[in-house]
XYZ file of C-alpha atoms in Angstrom:
659
model
C -71.135 12.978 40.133
C -68.844 10.082 39.384
C -65.889 12.406 38.761
C -66.525 14.257 42.006
C -66.396 10.958 43.928
C -63.118 10.067 42.247
C -61.597 13.371 43.323
C -62.612 12.705 46.902
C -60.826 9.381 46.666
C -57.690 11.151 45.464
C -57.924 10.611 41.677
C -57.627 13.846 39.774
C -57.473 14.568 36.056
C -56.678 18.014 34.688
C -54.082 20.597 33.941
C -51.934 22.724 36.176
C -51.522 26.472 35.657
C -48.961 25.877 32.901
C -51.370 23.788 30.813
C -49.514 20.537 31.504
C -51.448 17.384 32.299
C -51.341 16.359 35.941
C -52.485 12.902 37.045
C -52.181 11.634 40.586
C -52.675 7.951 41.217
C -55.633 6.486 43.109
C -55.096 6.837 46.828
C -52.641 9.772 46.692
C -53.428 12.203 49.475
C -51.902 15.449 50.682
C -48.803 14.634 52.698
C -47.891 16.208 56.023
C -46.603 19.238 54.183
C -49.981 19.902 52.612
C -48.771 19.117 49.090
C -49.796 16.316 46.747
C -47.460 13.317 46.981
C -45.391 12.729 43.845
C -43.314 9.552 43.478
C -41.022 10.990 40.797
C -39.749 14.220 42.366
C -37.963 14.811 45.652
C -37.446 18.516 46.363
C -40.685 20.504 46.650
C -40.218 23.596 44.486
C -42.364 26.523 43.400
C -44.882 26.300 40.574
C -43.745 29.225 38.421
C -45.390 30.574 35.292
C -43.646 31.198 31.980
C -42.099 34.444 33.226
C -42.161 35.995 29.761
C -40.570 39.435 29.615
C -40.280 41.789 26.619
C -37.899 44.764 26.509
C -37.499 47.469 23.877
C -33.913 47.775 22.640
C -32.288 49.821 19.840
C -32.271 46.646 17.698
C -35.852 45.496 18.304
C -37.744 43.771 21.118
C -35.889 41.302 23.312
C -37.918 38.372 24.674
C -36.926 35.989 27.467
C -38.851 33.232 29.251
C -38.488 30.389 31.712
C -37.772 26.772 30.999
C -39.732 24.819 33.621
C -37.359 22.214 35.026
C -39.601 19.305 35.917
C -41.437 18.961 32.586
C -39.348 20.800 29.956
C -35.724 20.038 30.787
C -35.667 16.791 28.815
C -33.101 14.573 27.113
C -32.548 14.998 24.239
C -33.066 18.798 24.177
C -34.797 18.545 20.774
C -37.866 17.186 22.567
C -38.650 20.740 23.681
C -39.017 23.902 21.583
C -40.844 27.192 22.048
C -43.205 29.007 19.702
C -43.195 32.810 19.949
C -46.423 34.587 19.013
C -46.736 38.233 18.015
C -50.257 39.654 18.034
C -51.722 36.114 18.126
C -49.782 34.916 15.071
C -46.806 32.505 15.240
C -43.604 34.485 14.745
C -40.819 31.924 15.179
C -39.914 28.612 16.797
C -36.920 28.667 19.142
C -35.143 25.338 19.603
C -31.788 26.239 21.144
C -32.468 28.862 23.844
C -35.175 30.566 25.860
C -34.797 34.035 24.386
C -35.293 35.796 21.059
C -34.746 39.217 19.478
C -37.632 40.391 17.309
C -35.923 42.752 14.864
C -39.290 44.044 13.649
C -40.774 44.305 17.120
C -42.331 47.450 18.530
C -43.739 48.535 21.901
C -47.340 48.351 20.726
C -47.440 44.638 19.857
C -48.278 41.770 22.195
C -46.201 38.627 22.681
C -46.892 35.132 23.964
C -44.840 31.951 24.209
C -45.874 28.298 24.322
C -43.710 25.245 24.884
C -43.766 22.376 22.395
C -43.049 19.161 24.324
C -42.636 15.990 22.249
C -44.521 17.682 19.433
C -47.498 18.810 21.514
C -48.100 22.480 22.132
C -48.703 23.460 25.740
C -50.686 26.380 27.116
C -49.937 29.884 25.837
C -48.433 32.308 28.313
C -50.309 35.504 29.169
C -49.775 38.351 26.723
C -47.065 40.930 27.435
C -45.943 44.157 25.820
C -42.438 45.546 25.802
C -40.995 47.597 28.627
C -39.778 50.972 27.327
C -36.451 50.444 29.117
C -34.420 47.553 30.499
C -35.936 47.691 33.978
C -39.274 47.276 35.686
C -40.112 50.108 38.092
C -41.999 49.105 41.245
C -43.314 52.145 43.189
C -42.842 52.009 46.956
C -44.813 53.395 49.880
C -42.118 55.152 51.924
C -42.764 54.856 55.684
C -43.180 58.143 57.548
C -40.172 59.561 59.375
C -39.932 59.091 63.121
C -38.423 60.504 66.306
C -36.792 58.517 69.092
C -38.430 58.828 72.536
C -37.153 61.368 75.042
C -36.135 58.482 77.335
C -33.545 57.178 74.865
C -29.805 57.656 75.172
C -30.237 59.401 71.824
C -33.419 61.387 72.644
C -35.600 63.154 70.085
C -33.469 61.933 67.197
C -35.190 62.250 63.831
C -34.860 59.301 61.480
C -36.060 58.384 58.018
C -36.402 55.075 56.173
C -34.469 53.458 53.328
C -35.387 50.358 51.359
C -33.043 47.561 52.389
C -32.800 43.830 51.815
C -35.371 42.047 49.688
C -36.513 38.503 49.103
C -39.111 36.867 46.860
C -41.803 34.230 46.991
C -45.071 33.442 45.293
C -47.283 34.884 48.012
C -50.641 34.348 46.311
C -50.044 31.167 44.283
C -50.371 32.748 40.827
C -46.964 31.578 39.573
C -45.411 35.055 39.762
C -43.019 36.278 42.408
C -43.846 39.031 44.863
C -41.140 41.017 46.644
C -40.839 41.245 50.428
C -38.807 44.320 51.331
C -37.241 45.358 54.615
C -37.293 49.044 55.555
C -34.368 50.144 57.736
C -34.409 53.359 59.780
C -31.478 55.731 59.306
C -30.425 55.156 62.935
C -29.994 51.373 62.564
C -26.907 50.089 64.370
C -25.293 46.989 65.888
C -25.518 46.198 69.580
C -21.864 47.140 69.908
C -23.028 50.736 69.364
C -25.370 52.398 71.884
C -28.448 54.286 70.789
C -32.117 53.780 70.038
C -33.380 52.787 66.616
C -36.641 53.143 64.786
C -38.882 50.169 64.129
C -38.032 47.680 61.373
C -40.774 47.257 58.775
C -41.496 44.559 56.196
C -43.557 45.320 53.076
C -44.887 43.034 50.356
C -45.298 44.278 46.770
C -46.462 42.676 43.569
C -44.330 43.173 40.474
C -47.070 45.556 39.323
C -46.388 47.787 42.322
C -49.371 46.937 44.519
C -48.553 47.012 48.224
C -50.079 43.928 49.848
C -49.284 44.647 53.477
C -46.842 46.119 56.001
C -45.575 44.367 59.131
C -44.169 46.569 61.926
C -41.776 44.542 64.065
C -42.180 47.060 66.877
C -39.927 48.715 69.480
C -38.557 45.441 70.879
C -36.726 44.489 67.680
C -33.610 46.571 67.167
C -32.657 47.746 63.678
C -29.347 46.591 62.210
C -27.892 44.281 59.589
C -27.466 41.372 62.025
C -30.948 41.322 63.557
C -33.898 40.902 61.207
C -33.289 37.919 58.925
C -36.571 37.075 57.206
C -37.451 34.040 55.113
C -39.915 33.864 52.229
C -40.865 30.422 50.931
C -43.757 27.977 50.744
C -43.039 25.966 53.884
C -46.363 24.129 54.201
C -46.694 23.092 50.559
C -49.998 24.806 49.761
C -48.571 26.674 46.767
C -48.354 30.026 48.569
C -45.282 31.371 50.346
C -45.146 32.327 53.997
C -42.921 34.943 55.656
C -40.989 33.884 58.772
C -39.114 36.315 61.013
C -38.035 36.963 64.608
C -40.639 39.033 66.456
C -41.382 40.342 69.965
C -44.122 41.937 72.053
C -45.262 45.031 70.194
C -45.024 43.482 66.713
C -47.970 44.330 64.455
C -48.912 41.936 61.663
C -50.000 42.916 58.165
C -53.562 43.497 59.412
C -52.326 45.942 62.085
C -52.982 43.461 64.889
C -50.644 42.608 67.734
C -49.445 39.006 67.785
C -51.944 36.807 69.596
C -51.001 33.134 69.257
C -48.710 30.899 71.314
C -46.696 32.814 73.932
C -47.824 36.128 72.398
C -51.411 35.467 73.501
C -50.705 36.558 77.082
C -47.882 39.087 76.712
C -48.058 42.837 77.318
C -47.550 44.694 74.063
C -47.211 48.037 75.856
C -43.899 47.115 77.479
C -40.726 48.407 75.818
C -37.720 46.330 76.900
C -35.109 48.758 75.544
C -32.558 49.728 78.194
C -30.928 53.113 78.817
C -28.280 52.409 76.184
C -30.867 51.575 73.551
C -30.176 47.826 73.670
C -32.929 45.207 73.949
C -31.385 42.509 76.135
C -34.422 41.246 78.041
C -38.009 40.360 77.300
C -39.667 37.643 75.219
C -38.310 36.658 71.819
C -40.596 35.016 69.281
C -40.532 33.321 65.912
C -43.629 34.101 63.829
C -45.022 32.690 60.599
C -47.061 35.212 58.614
C -49.415 34.491 55.741
C -47.713 35.697 52.586
C -50.835 36.984 50.835
C -52.143 39.082 53.737
C -49.335 39.468 56.285
C -51.643 37.987 58.945
C -50.075 36.107 61.848
C -50.416 32.349 61.439
C -48.379 31.055 64.378
C -45.934 32.315 67.003
C -43.508 30.322 69.169
C -40.709 31.140 71.584
C -37.617 31.881 69.523
C -34.930 29.232 69.429
C -31.948 29.345 69.810
C -32.878 31.115 73.033
C -30.876 34.061 74.361
C -30.145 32.791 77.868
C -27.329 34.667 79.582
C -25.413 37.149 77.427
C -22.134 35.688 78.664
C -23.106 32.336 77.137
C -22.207 33.853 73.759
C -18.877 35.440 74.702
C -17.987 38.835 76.150
C -21.202 40.764 76.919
C -20.155 43.727 74.646
C -23.604 45.274 74.763
C -25.161 41.991 73.739
C -23.554 42.145 70.310
C -22.422 38.518 70.246
C -25.760 37.254 71.508
C -27.647 39.285 68.906
C -26.133 38.152 65.635
C -28.750 36.169 63.738
C -28.693 34.206 60.492
C -31.440 32.410 58.592
C -32.090 30.320 55.510
C -34.620 27.908 54.114
C -33.230 24.402 53.636
C -34.168 20.846 52.692
C -32.799 18.982 55.711
C -33.214 15.496 57.201
C -36.675 15.589 58.724
C -37.913 11.987 58.817
C -37.809 9.658 61.836
C -35.389 7.366 60.007
C -32.961 10.231 59.383
C -33.794 10.716 55.716
C -35.238 13.790 54.020
C -38.817 14.212 52.809
C -37.827 16.878 50.294
C -39.979 19.471 52.039
C -38.450 22.780 53.135
C -37.578 23.691 56.705
C -36.811 26.971 58.448
C -33.260 27.426 59.761
C -32.695 30.098 62.427
C -29.222 30.632 63.860
C -27.623 32.737 66.564
C -23.985 33.568 67.277
C -20.941 33.472 65.019
C -17.950 34.374 67.197
C -17.869 32.187 70.303
C -20.961 30.065 70.857
C -22.913 29.150 67.721
C -26.368 27.586 67.658
C -28.906 26.871 64.953
C -32.377 25.351 64.928
C -34.473 23.718 62.232
C -38.204 24.414 62.341
C -41.124 23.046 60.349
C -44.349 24.777 59.377
C -46.499 21.857 58.291
C -49.846 20.177 58.627
C -50.338 17.833 61.575
C -51.676 14.523 60.272
C -54.017 14.088 63.252
C -55.450 17.583 63.601
C -55.182 18.575 59.919
C -53.947 21.950 61.181
C -50.626 23.588 60.449
C -48.150 23.698 63.313
C -44.833 25.442 63.912
C -42.574 22.798 65.447
C -38.914 22.569 66.377
C -37.186 19.775 64.431
C -33.619 19.807 65.763
C -31.021 22.022 67.440
C -27.265 22.169 66.843
C -25.455 24.074 69.587
C -21.747 24.419 70.268
C -22.587 24.707 73.971
C -24.024 21.189 73.768
C -21.217 19.813 71.619
C -23.427 19.459 68.540
C -22.020 22.464 66.650
C -18.642 24.155 66.325
C -17.695 27.187 68.406
C -15.924 30.238 66.962
C -16.245 29.050 63.360
C -19.256 31.060 62.144
C -19.479 33.662 59.403
C -21.704 36.693 58.927
C -23.663 34.656 56.402
C -24.537 31.000 55.951
C -25.479 28.856 52.977
C -26.861 25.403 52.307
C -25.948 22.651 49.862
C -26.435 18.920 49.542
C -22.774 18.185 50.112
C -22.984 14.375 49.876
C -25.794 13.830 47.379
C -28.252 12.140 49.753
C -31.193 14.449 49.081
C -30.751 16.518 52.242
C -28.862 19.788 52.535
C -26.026 20.528 54.908
C -25.673 23.934 56.577
C -22.387 25.666 55.742
C -21.903 27.653 58.917
C -18.733 29.567 58.217
C -15.679 27.358 58.572
C -17.824 24.423 59.664
C -20.447 22.168 58.143
C -23.481 21.084 60.140
C -24.972 17.829 58.851
C -28.517 17.826 57.529
C -29.748 16.166 60.742
C -28.308 18.862 63.006
C -25.119 17.069 64.075
C -21.498 18.139 63.725
C -20.120 17.215 60.342
C -16.666 18.847 60.052
C -14.683 22.065 60.422
C -11.493 23.504 58.996
C -10.784 25.208 62.313
C -9.820 28.410 60.492
C -12.296 30.475 62.477
C -14.661 33.349 61.800
C -14.958 35.329 58.603
C -17.301 37.822 57.018
C -17.980 36.240 53.623
C -18.265 32.809 52.050
C -19.300 31.280 48.724
C -20.661 27.749 48.340
C -20.925 26.064 44.948
C -19.152 23.972 42.316
C -15.840 25.839 42.213
C -13.196 23.454 40.889
C -12.018 22.987 37.321
C -14.533 20.420 35.984
C -11.667 18.046 35.150
C -10.713 18.031 38.860
C -14.219 17.288 40.145
C -14.681 13.696 41.330
C -18.404 14.179 40.715
C -19.729 17.084 38.686
C -21.961 18.220 41.538
C -19.375 18.020 44.353
C -19.599 21.217 46.402
C -16.762 23.431 47.594
C -16.606 26.335 50.044
C -14.550 29.505 49.620
C -14.184 31.626 52.740
C -12.112 34.557 53.958
C -10.955 34.756 57.577
C -10.541 37.510 60.127
C -7.998 35.861 62.429
C -4.655 36.995 61.083
C -2.899 33.915 62.478
C -5.044 31.630 60.313
C -5.028 31.343 56.501
C -6.392 34.547 54.968
C -8.682 32.457 52.759
C -9.305 28.847 51.864
C -11.192 26.527 49.542
C -12.380 23.293 51.118
C -14.711 20.382 50.493
C -18.180 21.143 51.850
C -18.735 17.637 53.253
C -15.317 16.663 54.594
C -13.808 20.144 55.184
C -10.589 18.855 53.593
C -8.514 21.833 52.469
C -8.049 22.224 48.717
C -6.306 25.619 48.634
C -5.408 28.003 51.416
C -3.732 31.374 51.557
C -0.955 32.530 53.867
C -1.570 33.975 57.304
C -1.273 37.726 56.773
C -1.708 39.017 60.311
C -4.631 41.184 59.249
C -8.409 40.898 59.012
C -9.310 39.675 55.516
C -12.832 41.048 55.196
C -14.041 40.548 51.633
C -13.601 37.827 49.028
C -15.363 36.295 46.043
C -15.155 33.022 44.121
C -16.794 32.055 40.825
C -15.973 31.482 37.157
C -15.482 35.035 35.850
C -12.628 34.341 33.398
C -13.467 32.208 30.325
C -9.748 31.555 29.792
C -9.431 29.576 33.019
C -11.555 26.469 33.743
C -13.405 26.427 37.015
C -13.812 29.292 39.459
C -11.424 32.088 40.181
C -11.052 33.616 43.635
C -9.791 36.877 45.055
C -9.968 38.782 48.320
C -8.652 41.819 50.136
C -5.604 39.770 51.137
C -4.792 38.430 47.669
C -3.004 40.903 45.344
C -3.962 38.908 42.235
C -6.676 36.683 40.805
C -6.192 33.043 41.784
C -7.440 29.678 40.579
C -9.832 28.142 43.101
C -8.606 24.720 41.971
C -4.908 25.032 42.767
C -4.177 28.653 43.741
C -2.384 29.504 40.499
C -1.744 33.215 39.855
C -4.048 34.219 36.977
C -3.142 37.891 36.736
C -4.790 41.106 37.930
C -7.777 40.776 40.195
C -11.016 42.776 39.826
C -11.197 46.147 41.500
C -14.161 45.061 43.641
C -14.692 42.101 45.968
C -18.418 42.280 46.311
C -21.247 40.562 44.397
C -21.853 38.391 41.331
C -24.507 38.053 38.640
C -25.186 36.005 35.488
C -25.834 38.761 32.977
C -24.385 38.652 29.456
C -24.509 36.065 26.662
C -21.702 33.741 27.785
C -21.553 31.384 30.770
C -18.981 33.339 32.786
C -20.399 35.271 35.707
C -20.219 39.040 35.887
C -19.270 41.326 38.782
C -21.661 43.549 40.713
C -20.476 46.393 42.911
C -22.515 49.282 44.272
C -24.878 50.179 41.394
C -23.022 48.775 38.406
C -22.348 45.478 36.630
C -18.969 44.895 35.011
C -17.339 42.075 33.084
C -13.868 40.964 34.091
C -11.352 42.237 31.562
C -13.993 44.138 29.575
C -15.604 46.926 31.582
C -19.000 48.234 32.634
C -22.105 46.541 31.201
C -24.775 48.350 33.225
C -24.847 51.294 35.596
C -27.727 53.001 37.367
C -26.855 56.583 38.284
C -30.303 57.101 39.830
C -29.959 54.090 42.151
C -28.354 53.468 45.502
C -26.952 50.247 46.879
C -27.918 48.555 50.096
C -26.047 50.381 52.842
C -22.318 50.222 53.562
C -21.932 46.802 51.960
C -22.606 48.207 48.482
C -24.845 45.235 47.756
C -28.104 45.227 45.787
C -31.522 44.747 47.314
C -31.567 41.332 45.614
C -30.176 39.321 42.721
C -32.029 36.217 41.552
C -33.523 34.579 38.464
C -36.872 36.338 38.881
C -38.259 35.964 35.334
C -37.041 35.668 31.752
C -34.453 33.010 30.975
C -31.942 31.462 33.380
C -29.881 34.590 33.835
C -30.375 36.790 36.844
C -32.212 40.022 37.499
C -30.865 42.703 39.815
C -32.951 44.863 42.133
C -31.754 48.293 43.254
C -33.631 51.041 45.064
C -33.953 54.464 43.537
C -31.918 57.068 45.427
C -35.004 58.735 46.936
C -36.555 55.358 47.903
C -39.623 56.061 45.786
C -39.282 52.817 43.817
C -37.370 49.632 43.203
C -35.861 48.994 39.801
C -35.647 45.407 38.562
C -33.131 45.234 35.713
C -33.029 42.323 33.271
C -30.491 41.443 30.603
C -31.257 41.950 26.907
C -28.278 39.993 25.556
C -29.330 37.061 23.384
C -27.656 33.813 24.465
C -27.645 30.343 22.915
C -27.164 28.687 26.296
C -30.393 27.017 27.406
C -30.781 26.135 31.102
C -33.910 25.647 33.175
C -34.795 28.484 35.534
C -32.212 28.619 38.311
C -35.048 28.958 40.829
C -35.770 25.268 40.197
C -32.272 24.321 41.334
C -32.719 23.447 45.040
C -29.319 24.785 46.108
C -29.642 28.067 44.242
C -33.208 28.658 45.435
C -32.343 28.048 49.079
C -29.301 30.315 48.820
C -31.549 33.036 47.385
C -33.661 32.713 50.537
C -30.533 33.463 52.610
C -29.306 36.323 50.442
C -30.844 38.883 52.817
C -28.961 37.495 55.813
C -26.153 39.354 57.583
C -23.488 40.397 55.090
C -25.345 39.557 51.893
C -23.797 36.952 49.590
C -24.766 35.944 46.026
C -26.416 32.550 45.396
C -24.605 29.705 43.614
C -26.257 26.827 41.724
C -25.523 23.204 42.574
C -23.838 22.639 39.198
C -21.079 24.310 37.216
C -21.952 27.237 34.968
C -18.932 28.565 33.107
C -16.044 27.574 30.921
C -16.210 23.905 29.937
C -19.621 23.323 31.485
C -21.734 20.314 30.639
C -25.485 20.246 30.405
C -26.646 20.449 34.030
C -28.246 17.319 35.452
C -32.038 17.276 35.560
C -33.091 18.359 39.043
C -34.947 15.850 41.207
C -37.853 18.150 41.993
C -41.599 18.104 42.484
C -43.594 21.151 41.407
C -47.009 21.208 43.058
C -49.973 21.748 40.711
C -51.582 25.056 41.600
C -54.865 24.526 39.729
C -57.163 21.515 40.013
C -59.553 20.607 37.173
C -62.891 22.319 36.782
C -65.498 19.733 37.850
């Protein structure tokens, strides 16, 4: 009875789901985000399990696992080691990495891993057996084909569904990621193109292939790459991720119910607002938070930034400019004094050509009512002079550009401060792609976590590409004006012979140094995606359904897979399990399954899971947005790298003691 009283007062003794002791001081209470206050960590990150994966290879069984950043990334590194168990018996102790090749391994044995922190063994991971191949196959439930109504400009058109963009979050709080997948109809199109489209669907799947739910966004959400940007993250701090997306009358939640909260409580779900050209330019627009575990509607509000008049966004052009949306999760300034609490917010944006506007939302517990609320935090709008017009890109990323614990929004050629005010702009205008990370030669960085932006530009009278400081927008390198639309470009450290990142684009005939623009020789054949894959620190190239290494050749190819539409991008890349390197998700060509590939190269580089780096994790949340872009960590990985700084994070305990 005494212990129960102490828990009510806020004192709790026990272990979290990783077997690590958790003690909160007397008087600690859940904060407004619903998470337990922690004086030592700032950014609220996910409580992930060990993520142990075993893969059969010709040389034995490869094993990889996570280093948990908040409790295992310690100085000196010798304070932490890992014991690998095979069939309940200790096999080896690993002190210099988070992977191991068991030369005598076989598919019928079971493996576990436990961390040794300052000489004390922590909880054993769950047992795993080896995959028979280097990918995990997740079966999908393909939506039935459809037919457009006879009233459409494209009447009685048959369409089918393809698996599209994906994102991840821990939907049920078990420490493992689930995948949220968007299904696109074959008649998806931009508003610049007339025609009806099928409904957009969102599915949730466990890594074991169990379908948790399906959300049907309904006939009043058009299908196309610019429209449905969905976020998956734990926004209220309860240890379970929510799903946030733009909705409308006619949307069905994961329980097959029409939306019924906020403005959706009194709407008419039978009305279809599609016009004769197939565009949806009138009618209510909503923002909805769905429960990640069930897909049930939690809250709905009027969508902001609001549509208003189509001409507010530039030439009407079928509503195309008013219907370009972007989204990301971000840790922004959310306190009355202008500082940041370290809790995540929802960023929804509209417009990239003429007018640009973005809003920060919170899904958090109200201190007075003890109920979660969806509230608007701030708005940045070029029409109000608080954002930059005509500077947007078809993607956006976040980074703490000045080291104050709050993330700025890199909105194309401009930076919006973490409090929703104008920060700076290069003035170079719109572009399709951008990369945000630590790009300079480490010897040229003033601080090792200073952030740079690489962007390509469509206006032929402006520089074809540039590298600039994320906080000041001061130009570091810029290319010549070519008179043509420079559509694709990439920047990261892909060449171990050159310190810092390299960059290349459609407008650059060679590979260039991102530090000073030096010609480094032939550029890669593709300007698409990136992935950390092999044993060294340089990043590899991803294009269509293959991974290649600059100057070496193909490392992985999936002939049975298809990429994500015309952009030749994967469904997702992220550090989903195993060590710090990334997994890649492709769909099988017939859409019957997703394949999640993992590396089997043994590396001696030991880094905490990238999903505990606040910049990388937030950029993963935006990877599904617009023209998909790969995530970049907030520290340098590559030639000449130092040990990354310990992240200032708080990982919420997901399991209280048994009383």
